[in-house]
C-alpha positions as semicolon CSV with decimal commas, in nm:
position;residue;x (nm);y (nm);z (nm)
1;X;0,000;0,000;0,000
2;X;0,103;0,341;0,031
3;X;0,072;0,664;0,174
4;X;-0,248;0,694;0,365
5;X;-0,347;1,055;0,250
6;X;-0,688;1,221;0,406
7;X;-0,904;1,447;0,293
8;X;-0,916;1,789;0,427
9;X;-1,065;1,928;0,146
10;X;-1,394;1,740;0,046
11;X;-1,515;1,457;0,292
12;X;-1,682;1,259;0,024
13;X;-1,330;1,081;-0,090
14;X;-1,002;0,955;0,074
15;X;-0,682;0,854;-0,118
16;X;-0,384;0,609;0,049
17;X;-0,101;0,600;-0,205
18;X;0,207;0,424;0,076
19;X;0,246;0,393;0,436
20;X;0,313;0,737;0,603
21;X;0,031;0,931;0,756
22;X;-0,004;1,258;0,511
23;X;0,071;1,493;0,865
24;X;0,413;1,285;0,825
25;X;0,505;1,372;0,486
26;X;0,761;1,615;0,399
27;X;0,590;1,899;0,254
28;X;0,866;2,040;0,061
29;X;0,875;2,026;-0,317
30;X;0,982;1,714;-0,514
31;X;1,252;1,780;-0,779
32;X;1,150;2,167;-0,797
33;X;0,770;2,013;-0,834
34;X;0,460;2,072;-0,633
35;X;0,438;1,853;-0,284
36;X;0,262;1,508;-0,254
37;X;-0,045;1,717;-0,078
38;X;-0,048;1,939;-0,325
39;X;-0,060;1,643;-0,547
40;X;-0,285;1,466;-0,402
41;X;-0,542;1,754;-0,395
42;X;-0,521;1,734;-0,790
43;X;-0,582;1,377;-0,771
44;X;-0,899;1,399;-0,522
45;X;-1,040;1,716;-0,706
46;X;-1,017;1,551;-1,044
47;X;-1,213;1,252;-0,948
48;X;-1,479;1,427;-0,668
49;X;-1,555;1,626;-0,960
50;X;-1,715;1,313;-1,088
51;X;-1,905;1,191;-0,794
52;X;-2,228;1,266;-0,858
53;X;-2,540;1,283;-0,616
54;X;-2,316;1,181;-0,330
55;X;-2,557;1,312;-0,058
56;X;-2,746;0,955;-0,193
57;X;-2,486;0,741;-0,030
58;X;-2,442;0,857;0,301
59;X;-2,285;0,685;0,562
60;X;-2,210;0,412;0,313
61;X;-1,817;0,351;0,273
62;X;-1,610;0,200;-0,067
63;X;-1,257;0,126;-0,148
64;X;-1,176;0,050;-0,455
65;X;-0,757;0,062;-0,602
66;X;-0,656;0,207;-0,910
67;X;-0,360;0,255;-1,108
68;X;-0,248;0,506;-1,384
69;X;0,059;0,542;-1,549
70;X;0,299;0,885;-1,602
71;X;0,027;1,065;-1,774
72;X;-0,163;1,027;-1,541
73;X;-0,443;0,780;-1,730
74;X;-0,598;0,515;-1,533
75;X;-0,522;0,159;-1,664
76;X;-0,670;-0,011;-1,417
77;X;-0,929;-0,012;-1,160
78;X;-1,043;-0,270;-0,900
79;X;-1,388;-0,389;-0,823
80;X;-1,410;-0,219;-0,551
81;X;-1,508;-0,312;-0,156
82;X;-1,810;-0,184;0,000
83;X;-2,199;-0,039;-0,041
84;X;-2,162;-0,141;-0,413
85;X;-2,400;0,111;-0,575
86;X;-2,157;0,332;-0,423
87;X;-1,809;0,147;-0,541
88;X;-2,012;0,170;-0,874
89;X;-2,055;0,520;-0,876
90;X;-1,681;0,602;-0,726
91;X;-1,588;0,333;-1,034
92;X;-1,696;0,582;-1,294
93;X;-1,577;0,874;-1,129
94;X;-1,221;0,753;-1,148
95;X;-1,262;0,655;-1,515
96;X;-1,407;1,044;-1,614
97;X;-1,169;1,168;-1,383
98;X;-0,930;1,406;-1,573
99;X;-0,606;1,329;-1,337
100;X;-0,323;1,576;-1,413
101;X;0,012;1,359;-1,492
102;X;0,237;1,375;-1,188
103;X;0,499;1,656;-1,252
104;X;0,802;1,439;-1,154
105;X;0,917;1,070;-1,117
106;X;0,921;1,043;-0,768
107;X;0,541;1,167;-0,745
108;X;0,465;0,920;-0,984
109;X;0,621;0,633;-0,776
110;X;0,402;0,725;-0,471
111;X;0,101;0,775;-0,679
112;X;0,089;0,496;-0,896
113;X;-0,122;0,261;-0,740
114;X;-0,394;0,450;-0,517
115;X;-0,680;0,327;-0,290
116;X;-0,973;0,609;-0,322
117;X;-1,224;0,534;-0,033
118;X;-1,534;0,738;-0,087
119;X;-1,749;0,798;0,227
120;X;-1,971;1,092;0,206
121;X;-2,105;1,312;0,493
């Protein structure tokens, strides 16, 4: 796994990417490129932007594990665990989802394979 990385900007999603707590991460620039939060707020934007009619699924909870390659295009994408009308709905998100490319190598590496957990408020 990777990174677990929480939301502080929209409650409806969560991303883990490795094993460090995001409050743990260094926030400094990668290679003169934006930080993993900074990142990772592309990433959540780009597929929350998707969810649609989240206020539906409520209290529900869904992981589902993706992964995209250096431009940023999602190859793959898991089933999904959880409320499934919900893992369906997060399913699509992540395939409309417009995810920026990561802007260096070393983002890339800790983005590569993601767990999204979507659990709206």
């Amino acid at each position: 796994m990777g990174k677990t990385l929480l939301s502080t900007l929209l409650p409806v999603m969560f991303i883990s990417a490795c094993t460090t707590p995001v409050s743990k991460i260094d926030n400094r620039s990668i290679n003169n490129s934006i930080s993993p939060q900074e990142y990772y707020a592309e990433i959540q934007k780009a597929i929350t932007l998707q969810m649609y009619e989240a206020d539906k699924y409520k209290g529900e909870r869904c992981e589902i594990a993706f992964q995209m390659d250096k431009t940023g295009l999602v190859f793959m994408i898991d089933k999904g665990n959880g409320y499934a009308p919900l893992c369906e709905q997060g399913t699509i998100a992540i395939k409309q989802a417009k995810i920026p490319a990561p802007p260096s190598d070393k983002l890339y590496q800790m983005f590569k394979h993601s767990i999204v957990e979507f659990a709206p408020n």
